[in-house]
Amino acid sequence: MNQTASNYKFLQDLVNYNFYAEAQATWNVNDLIYDLEKIREQYSRVGESLSKFHKQYLLMVLVGKQLPDMVAELEDITSVESLRTKLSNDKNKKGIHFCLQKLLKQEIRNPQDIIFHLFNSKYRKQPQPPNHEKETGLLIRIPDDVSAKQLLEIENKVRAITGCPYIRIVEIKMGSIILLFKGSQSACEQIESLHEQGLLSYRLGIPIIDVEIIPSHVNLTQWFDNILTSGWQAANQLLTPSQLALVRSAEIKAGKLINLRADMFTHPIVLLVNLARENDDYPEVEITLRVYPTGDNVYLPPNLKLIVLSENEVFQEVTARSEDRMIQCQIEGEVGEEFTVKLVLDEAVITEDFVI
């Protein structure tokens, strides 16, 4: 959590709100409220802070409450219709939905939208796998009418079924909802097997459209055909204009938001991969790996390591200093070659496997 944020009275008072403890178990509530308060102060005419209504509403959203469940908990709200009216009017007054839209850069219309977009953010707590544990990706496609509460429950049910404490949703895509999980190979295979037996929908309590284990390696050659690996985004969705200025426009580039949890704090960073080659038939690819701070962080966390491994041997390694805004490694390889990237900060280790 942002250390400055912990000193603010509006954060200290949060512990007295209903559902705070329940929300805090899944979300970095203090960081979220702190960042929303800064937006509220910036856009409201007199620098107003979020009201008790705003914070109580948000806490109930974070634990999966729907509008009918909220009526009895919110002051001066007598019906679902009066709550909808207040939220609509509140949005015009730079209220909670307005602030969430500015923060998440997504349209917010209802509690379900908030949960969906926060799932892909730094504000959700995620268990990390043991160091050196290889992970497997798993896609589960579900109908788009699932409630926010059901969505929050799916992750815990999958953990209970598989016995894997760190299997987790790392991305949600809209449409028919696609949940991208990461966990142990055996856990992912167990979920796939239950689906093939026709038992997964019953165990999770929701209809399941499809389940698919996805390749463990990020295929970089596909990026030249504009096919981005699930979990990766266009660079302009993750970086600031000043950060993008360092990247040559002719390069193929994509990034991934990564949350490193170390010393009780969450450090959001972006891993950016840039690709360049002379022509479509040229077998050799020039790869530049860059790591940037994100959010309100100007500098990378000191001692963050960017490590490139080839055939399980360290090929390159660079360590962030106290005021580094970016660190990078440059490598070259031919189509079909594999390499691994590790991001290490104290006890936190994130591993990404690539094939050119």
Short mmCIF file of C-alpha atoms in Angstrom, two decimals:
data_model
loop_
_atom_site.label_atom_id
_atom_site.label_comp_id
_atom_site.label_asym_id
_atom_site.label_seq_id
_atom_site.Cartn_x
_atom_site.Cartn_y
_atom_site.Cartn_z
CA MET A 1 0.00 0.00 0.00
CA ASN A 2 1.09 3.56 -0.61
CA GLN A 3 2.81 4.47 2.67
CA THR A 4 1.62 8.08 2.52
CA ALA A 5 -1.96 6.90 2.17
CA SER A 6 -1.93 5.09 5.51
CA ASN A 7 -1.64 8.39 7.40
CA TYR A 8 -4.88 9.89 6.08
CA LYS A 9 -7.79 10.10 8.51
CA PHE A 10 -10.34 9.07 5.87
CA LEU A 11 -8.46 5.77 5.56
CA GLN A 12 -8.16 5.28 9.32
CA ASP A 13 -11.95 5.72 9.61
CA LEU A 14 -12.64 3.02 7.02
CA VAL A 15 -12.27 0.23 9.59
CA ASN A 16 -15.55 1.41 11.16
CA TYR A 17 -17.52 0.87 7.95
CA ASN A 18 -19.65 -2.22 7.39
CA PHE A 19 -18.05 -4.77 5.03
CA TYR A 20 -14.58 -3.18 5.30
CA ALA A 21 -12.92 -6.29 6.74
CA GLU A 22 -14.65 -8.55 4.21
CA ALA A 23 -13.62 -6.34 1.29
CA GLN A 24 -10.05 -5.96 2.58
CA ALA A 25 -9.59 -9.75 2.43
CA THR A 26 -9.82 -9.63 -1.39
CA TRP A 27 -8.97 -6.07 -2.35
CA ASN A 28 -6.32 -3.46 -1.54
CA VAL A 29 -9.12 -1.22 -0.23
CA ASN A 30 -6.95 1.52 1.24
CA ASP A 31 -4.99 1.99 -1.99
CA LEU A 32 -8.21 2.10 -4.01
CA ILE A 33 -9.92 4.66 -1.76
CA TYR A 34 -6.77 6.76 -1.61
CA ASP A 35 -6.49 6.95 -5.40
CA LEU A 36 -10.22 7.69 -5.78
CA GLU A 37 -9.95 10.48 -3.20
CA LYS A 38 -7.21 12.15 -5.23
CA ILE A 39 -9.41 12.07 -8.34
CA ARG A 40 -12.39 13.39 -6.39
CA GLU A 41 -10.36 16.30 -5.01
CA GLN A 42 -9.01 17.08 -8.47
CA TYR A 43 -12.37 17.23 -10.26
CA SER A 44 -14.84 18.47 -7.63
CA ARG A 45 -15.24 22.22 -7.57
CA VAL A 46 -14.30 22.74 -3.94
CA GLY A 47 -11.93 19.83 -3.47
CA GLU A 48 -14.55 17.64 -1.78
CA SER A 49 -13.66 14.19 -0.53
CA LEU A 50 -15.71 11.04 -1.01
CA SER A 51 -18.79 10.90 1.23
CA LYS A 52 -19.82 8.14 3.60
CA PHE A 53 -22.36 7.07 0.96
CA HIS A 54 -19.60 6.73 -1.66
CA LYS A 55 -17.37 4.60 0.52
CA GLN A 56 -20.13 2.38 1.92
CA TYR A 57 -21.49 1.80 -1.58
CA LEU A 58 -18.03 0.88 -2.89
CA LEU A 59 -17.36 -1.54 -0.03
CA MET A 60 -20.62 -3.35 -0.72
CA VAL A 61 -19.76 -3.56 -4.43
CA LEU A 62 -16.38 -5.09 -3.53
CA VAL A 63 -18.02 -7.92 -1.59
CA GLY A 64 -20.50 -8.69 -4.39
CA LYS A 65 -23.66 -6.99 -3.10
CA GLN A 66 -26.32 -6.12 -5.67
CA LEU A 67 -28.46 -2.97 -5.59
CA PRO A 68 -31.41 -4.59 -3.72
CA ASP A 69 -28.98 -5.74 -1.00
CA MET A 70 -27.68 -2.20 -0.53
CA VAL A 71 -30.93 -0.37 0.20
CA ALA A 72 -31.07 -1.23 3.91
CA GLU A 73 -27.39 -0.34 4.45
CA LEU A 74 -27.26 3.11 2.85
CA GLU A 75 -28.56 6.24 4.57
CA ASP A 76 -31.45 8.12 2.89
CA ILE A 77 -32.01 5.28 0.41
CA THR A 78 -35.50 3.78 0.51
CA SER A 79 -35.66 1.69 -2.69
CA VAL A 80 -33.60 0.37 -5.58
CA GLU A 81 -35.03 3.12 -7.77
CA SER A 82 -33.95 5.83 -5.34
CA LEU A 83 -30.45 4.29 -5.26
CA ARG A 84 -30.27 4.26 -9.06
CA THR A 85 -31.41 7.89 -9.14
CA LYS A 86 -28.80 8.93 -6.57
CA LEU A 87 -26.02 7.14 -8.47
CA SER A 88 -27.12 8.77 -11.73
CA ASN A 89 -27.22 12.26 -10.17
CA ASP A 90 -24.03 11.55 -8.26
CA LYS A 91 -22.18 10.76 -11.49
CA ASN A 92 -22.93 14.26 -12.79
CA LYS A 93 -21.54 15.66 -9.54
CA LYS A 94 -18.18 13.85 -9.98
CA GLY A 95 -19.20 11.09 -7.55
CA ILE A 96 -18.06 7.50 -7.10
CA HIS A 97 -18.85 6.18 -10.62
CA PHE A 98 -17.21 9.22 -12.20
CA CYS A 99 -14.06 8.73 -10.10
CA LEU A 100 -13.95 5.00 -10.90
CA GLN A 101 -14.23 5.75 -14.62
CA LYS A 102 -11.32 8.17 -14.43
CA LEU A 103 -9.24 5.72 -12.42
CA LEU A 104 -9.95 2.58 -14.46
CA LYS A 105 -10.40 4.34 -17.84
CA GLN A 106 -13.54 2.26 -18.41
CA GLU A 107 -17.27 3.00 -18.63
CA ILE A 108 -18.98 2.29 -15.28
CA ARG A 109 -22.76 1.74 -15.33
CA ASN A 110 -23.41 -0.71 -12.50
CA PRO A 111 -21.71 -2.75 -9.72
CA GLN A 112 -20.92 -5.57 -12.15
CA ASP A 113 -18.85 -3.21 -14.34
CA ILE A 114 -16.83 -2.13 -11.30
CA ILE A 115 -15.97 -5.70 -10.31
CA PHE A 116 -15.09 -6.74 -13.86
CA HIS A 117 -12.68 -3.86 -14.41
CA LEU A 118 -11.14 -4.03 -10.94
CA PHE A 119 -10.36 -7.73 -11.45
CA ASN A 120 -7.75 -6.69 -14.03
CA SER A 121 -6.22 -4.01 -11.78
CA LYS A 122 -3.53 -3.67 -9.15
CA TYR A 123 -6.22 -3.31 -6.46
CA ARG A 124 -7.09 -7.01 -6.27
CA LYS A 125 -5.00 -9.13 -3.94
CA GLN A 126 -3.61 -12.22 -5.62
CA PRO A 127 -1.75 -15.12 -4.04
CA GLN A 128 1.60 -15.75 -5.67
CA PRO A 129 2.90 -19.21 -6.62
CA PRO A 130 5.90 -20.67 -4.82
CA ASN A 131 9.23 -19.54 -6.24
CA HIS A 132 10.32 -21.48 -9.35
CA GLU A 133 6.85 -23.03 -9.72
CA LYS A 134 5.90 -23.32 -13.39
CA GLU A 135 2.34 -22.15 -14.04
CA THR A 136 -0.23 -23.12 -16.64
CA GLY A 137 -2.92 -20.91 -18.16
CA LEU A 138 -6.59 -21.93 -18.22
CA LEU A 139 -9.47 -20.25 -20.06
CA ILE A 140 -13.00 -20.68 -18.72
CA ARG A 141 -15.80 -19.14 -20.79
CA ILE A 142 -19.05 -18.36 -18.95
CA PRO A 143 -22.30 -16.50 -19.90
CA ASP A 144 -22.30 -12.70 -19.69
CA ASP A 145 -25.20 -12.55 -17.22
CA VAL A 146 -23.17 -13.85 -14.27
CA SER A 147 -23.47 -11.59 -11.21
CA ALA A 148 -20.55 -9.85 -9.50
CA LYS A 149 -21.10 -12.07 -6.44
CA GLN A 150 -20.91 -15.25 -8.55
CA LEU A 151 -17.75 -13.98 -10.17
CA LEU A 152 -16.12 -13.39 -6.79
CA GLU A 153 -17.11 -16.89 -5.68
CA ILE A 154 -15.74 -18.71 -8.75
CA GLU A 155 -12.11 -18.24 -7.77
CA ASN A 156 -12.58 -19.66 -4.27
CA LYS A 157 -14.58 -22.61 -5.62
CA VAL A 158 -11.84 -23.45 -8.14
CA ARG A 159 -9.26 -23.36 -5.34
CA ALA A 160 -11.40 -25.63 -3.18
CA ILE A 161 -11.90 -28.12 -6.03
CA THR A 162 -8.25 -28.30 -7.04
CA GLY A 163 -6.55 -27.81 -3.68
CA CYS A 164 -4.25 -25.27 -5.40
CA PRO A 165 -4.14 -22.19 -3.10
CA TYR A 166 -2.67 -19.87 -5.71
CA ILE A 167 -4.79 -20.64 -8.78
CA ARG A 168 -6.35 -17.29 -9.59
CA ILE A 169 -8.09 -15.17 -12.20
CA VAL A 170 -5.50 -12.92 -13.84
CA GLU A 171 -7.70 -11.41 -16.54
CA ILE A 172 -11.37 -11.02 -17.48
CA LYS A 173 -12.52 -10.37 -21.04
CA MET A 174 -16.01 -9.16 -21.80
CA GLY A 175 -18.56 -10.52 -24.29
CA SER A 176 -19.36 -13.99 -23.21
CA ILE A 177 -17.08 -13.68 -20.20
CA ILE A 178 -13.64 -15.26 -20.55
CA LEU A 179 -11.79 -15.91 -17.29
CA LEU A 180 -8.04 -16.44 -17.62
CA PHE A 181 -6.73 -18.46 -14.69
CA LYS A 182 -3.15 -19.28 -13.78
CA GLY A 183 -2.18 -22.15 -11.52
CA SER A 184 -0.42 -25.49 -11.37
CA GLN A 185 -0.54 -27.84 -14.34
CA SER A 186 -2.38 -30.48 -12.31
CA ALA A 187 -5.01 -27.99 -11.07
CA CYS A 188 -5.75 -26.77 -14.60
CA GLU A 189 -5.96 -30.35 -15.91
CA GLN A 190 -8.38 -31.24 -13.09
CA ILE A 191 -10.73 -28.37 -14.06
CA GLU A 192 -10.53 -29.34 -17.74
CA SER A 193 -11.32 -32.97 -16.84
CA LEU A 194 -14.38 -31.97 -14.77
CA HIS A 195 -15.68 -29.96 -17.73
CA GLU A 196 -15.18 -32.91 -20.10
CA GLN A 197 -17.14 -35.10 -17.67
CA GLY A 198 -19.97 -32.54 -17.58
CA LEU A 199 -19.47 -31.89 -13.85
CA LEU A 200 -17.85 -28.44 -13.76
CA SER A 201 -21.05 -26.39 -14.14
CA TYR A 202 -22.56 -28.23 -11.16
CA ARG A 203 -19.44 -27.78 -9.03
CA LEU A 204 -19.11 -24.06 -9.77
CA GLY A 205 -22.85 -23.35 -9.72
CA ILE A 206 -22.89 -21.54 -13.09
CA PRO A 207 -23.16 -22.62 -16.74
CA ILE A 208 -19.78 -23.26 -18.38
CA ILE A 209 -19.51 -22.67 -22.13
CA ASP A 210 -15.95 -23.89 -22.66
CA VAL A 211 -12.68 -24.71 -20.89
CA GLU A 212 -9.26 -24.68 -22.53
CA ILE A 213 -5.70 -25.12 -21.27
CA ILE A 214 -3.54 -22.55 -23.06
CA PRO A 215 0.12 -22.87 -24.03
CA SER A 216 2.58 -21.96 -21.30
CA HIS A 217 4.89 -20.03 -23.67
CA VAL A 218 4.17 -16.59 -25.09
CA ASN A 219 4.55 -16.97 -28.86
CA LEU A 220 6.27 -13.78 -30.02
CA THR A 221 6.25 -14.63 -33.74
CA GLN A 222 2.43 -14.39 -33.69
CA TRP A 223 2.73 -10.76 -32.61
CA PHE A 224 3.96 -9.89 -36.12
CA ASP A 225 0.52 -11.06 -37.32
CA ASN A 226 -1.19 -8.85 -34.69
CA ILE A 227 -2.12 -11.89 -32.56
CA LEU A 228 -1.36 -10.92 -28.97
CA THR A 229 -1.10 -13.60 -26.32
CA SER A 230 -3.91 -13.50 -23.75
CA GLY A 231 -2.94 -11.26 -20.84
CA TRP A 232 -0.88 -8.88 -23.01
CA GLN A 233 -2.04 -5.46 -24.16
CA ALA A 234 -1.01 -2.78 -26.63
CA ALA A 235 1.69 -0.55 -25.17
CA ASN A 236 -0.41 2.63 -25.41
CA GLN A 237 -2.95 1.09 -23.01
CA LEU A 238 -0.34 0.69 -20.27
CA LEU A 239 2.28 3.41 -20.65
CA THR A 240 2.25 7.19 -20.43
CA PRO A 241 3.10 9.30 -23.52
CA SER A 242 6.53 10.11 -22.07
CA GLN A 243 7.24 6.41 -21.55
CA LEU A 244 6.06 5.58 -25.08
CA ALA A 245 8.40 8.23 -26.49
CA LEU A 246 11.31 5.90 -25.71
CA VAL A 247 9.89 3.18 -27.98
CA ARG A 248 10.51 3.26 -31.74
CA SER A 249 7.20 3.44 -33.58
CA ALA A 250 8.24 0.80 -36.13
CA GLU A 251 8.64 -1.87 -33.45
CA ILE A 252 5.99 -4.44 -32.61
CA LYS A 253 5.33 -3.92 -28.92
CA ALA A 254 3.02 -5.20 -26.19
CA GLY A 255 3.02 -5.05 -22.43
CA LYS A 256 1.70 -6.79 -19.37
CA LEU A 257 0.69 -5.27 -16.04
CA ILE A 258 2.34 -7.16 -13.19
CA ASN A 259 1.78 -6.69 -9.46
CA LEU A 260 4.76 -7.64 -7.32
CA ARG A 261 3.94 -8.18 -3.64
CA ALA A 262 6.96 -7.59 -1.39
CA ASP A 263 7.40 -6.27 2.17
CA MET A 264 3.60 -6.06 2.61
CA PHE A 265 3.34 -3.58 -0.29
CA THR A 266 2.08 -4.01 -3.85
CA HIS A 267 4.39 -2.70 -6.57
CA PRO A 268 2.62 -2.42 -9.95
CA ILE A 269 4.99 -2.49 -12.93
CA VAL A 270 4.72 -2.98 -16.69
CA LEU A 271 6.83 -5.48 -18.60
CA LEU A 272 7.11 -4.28 -22.21
CA VAL A 273 8.41 -6.46 -25.03
CA ASN A 274 9.52 -4.78 -28.28
CA LEU A 275 10.19 -6.84 -31.42
CA ALA A 276 12.01 -5.84 -34.61
CA ARG A 277 13.25 -7.73 -37.68
CA GLU A 278 14.57 -6.74 -41.10
CA ASN A 279 11.73 -8.34 -43.07
CA ASP A 280 9.06 -11.06 -42.84
CA ASP A 281 11.45 -13.75 -44.11
CA TYR A 282 14.35 -12.85 -41.86
CA PRO A 283 14.72 -15.54 -39.14
CA GLU A 284 16.45 -13.39 -36.53
CA VAL A 285 14.39 -11.16 -34.22
CA GLU A 286 15.72 -8.31 -32.07
CA ILE A 287 13.97 -8.28 -28.69
CA THR A 288 14.04 -5.43 -26.18
CA LEU A 289 12.64 -6.09 -22.71
CA ARG A 290 11.77 -3.02 -20.67
CA VAL A 291 10.25 -2.61 -17.21
CA TYR A 292 8.43 0.60 -16.25
CA PRO A 293 6.73 1.87 -13.09
CA THR A 294 3.01 2.53 -13.40
CA GLY A 295 0.22 4.20 -11.46
CA ASP A 296 1.52 7.13 -9.43
CA ASN A 297 5.01 5.65 -9.14
CA VAL A 298 7.70 7.68 -10.90
CA TYR A 299 10.54 5.27 -10.14
CA LEU A 300 10.88 1.52 -10.12
CA PRO A 301 11.24 -0.17 -6.73
CA PRO A 302 14.96 -0.31 -5.87
CA ASN A 303 16.62 -3.72 -6.28
CA LEU A 304 13.99 -4.96 -8.74
CA LYS A 305 15.79 -7.47 -10.97
CA LEU A 306 15.08 -8.17 -14.63
CA ILE A 307 16.65 -11.53 -15.48
CA VAL A 308 16.77 -13.29 -18.86
CA LEU A 309 17.47 -17.02 -18.86
CA SER A 310 18.33 -19.30 -21.78
CA GLU A 311 18.39 -23.07 -21.23
CA ASN A 312 18.04 -22.42 -17.48
CA GLU A 313 21.22 -20.32 -17.41
CA VAL A 314 21.29 -16.59 -16.64
CA PHE A 315 21.92 -14.82 -19.95
CA GLN A 316 21.43 -11.20 -18.83
CA GLU A 317 20.53 -9.50 -15.57
CA VAL A 318 19.90 -5.87 -14.64
CA THR A 319 18.93 -4.36 -11.26
CA ALA A 320 16.96 -1.15 -10.68
CA ARG A 321 18.62 1.60 -8.65
CA SER A 322 16.88 4.04 -6.33
CA GLU A 323 15.75 6.50 -9.03
CA ASP A 324 15.45 4.38 -12.17
CA ARG A 325 12.44 5.16 -14.36
CA MET A 326 13.09 2.15 -16.57
CA ILE A 327 15.39 -0.87 -16.86
CA GLN A 328 15.96 -2.95 -19.98
CA CYS A 329 17.70 -5.90 -21.61
CA GLN A 330 18.32 -6.47 -25.32
CA ILE A 331 18.68 -9.91 -26.88
CA GLU A 332 18.51 -11.50 -30.31
CA GLY A 333 17.17 -14.91 -31.28
CA GLU A 334 15.86 -17.00 -34.13
CA VAL A 335 12.37 -18.31 -34.71
CA GLY A 336 11.76 -21.36 -32.52
CA GLU A 337 14.21 -20.42 -29.76
CA GLU A 338 12.92 -20.22 -26.19
CA PHE A 339 13.88 -17.98 -23.28
CA THR A 340 12.53 -17.07 -19.85
CA VAL A 341 12.15 -13.69 -18.15
CA LYS A 342 12.10 -13.37 -14.37
CA LEU A 343 11.13 -10.30 -12.38
CA VAL A 344 12.43 -10.55 -8.82
CA LEU A 345 11.82 -8.20 -5.90
CA ASP A 346 12.82 -9.64 -2.53
CA GLU A 347 10.63 -12.73 -2.04
CA ALA A 348 8.37 -11.95 -5.04
CA VAL A 349 9.21 -13.79 -8.28
CA ILE A 350 7.21 -13.55 -11.52
CA THR A 351 8.19 -15.80 -14.45
CA GLU A 352 7.22 -15.47 -18.12
CA ASP A 353 8.24 -18.08 -20.73
CA PHE A 354 8.64 -17.02 -24.37
CA VAL A 355 9.17 -18.73 -27.72
CA ILE A 356 10.25 -16.71 -30.74
#
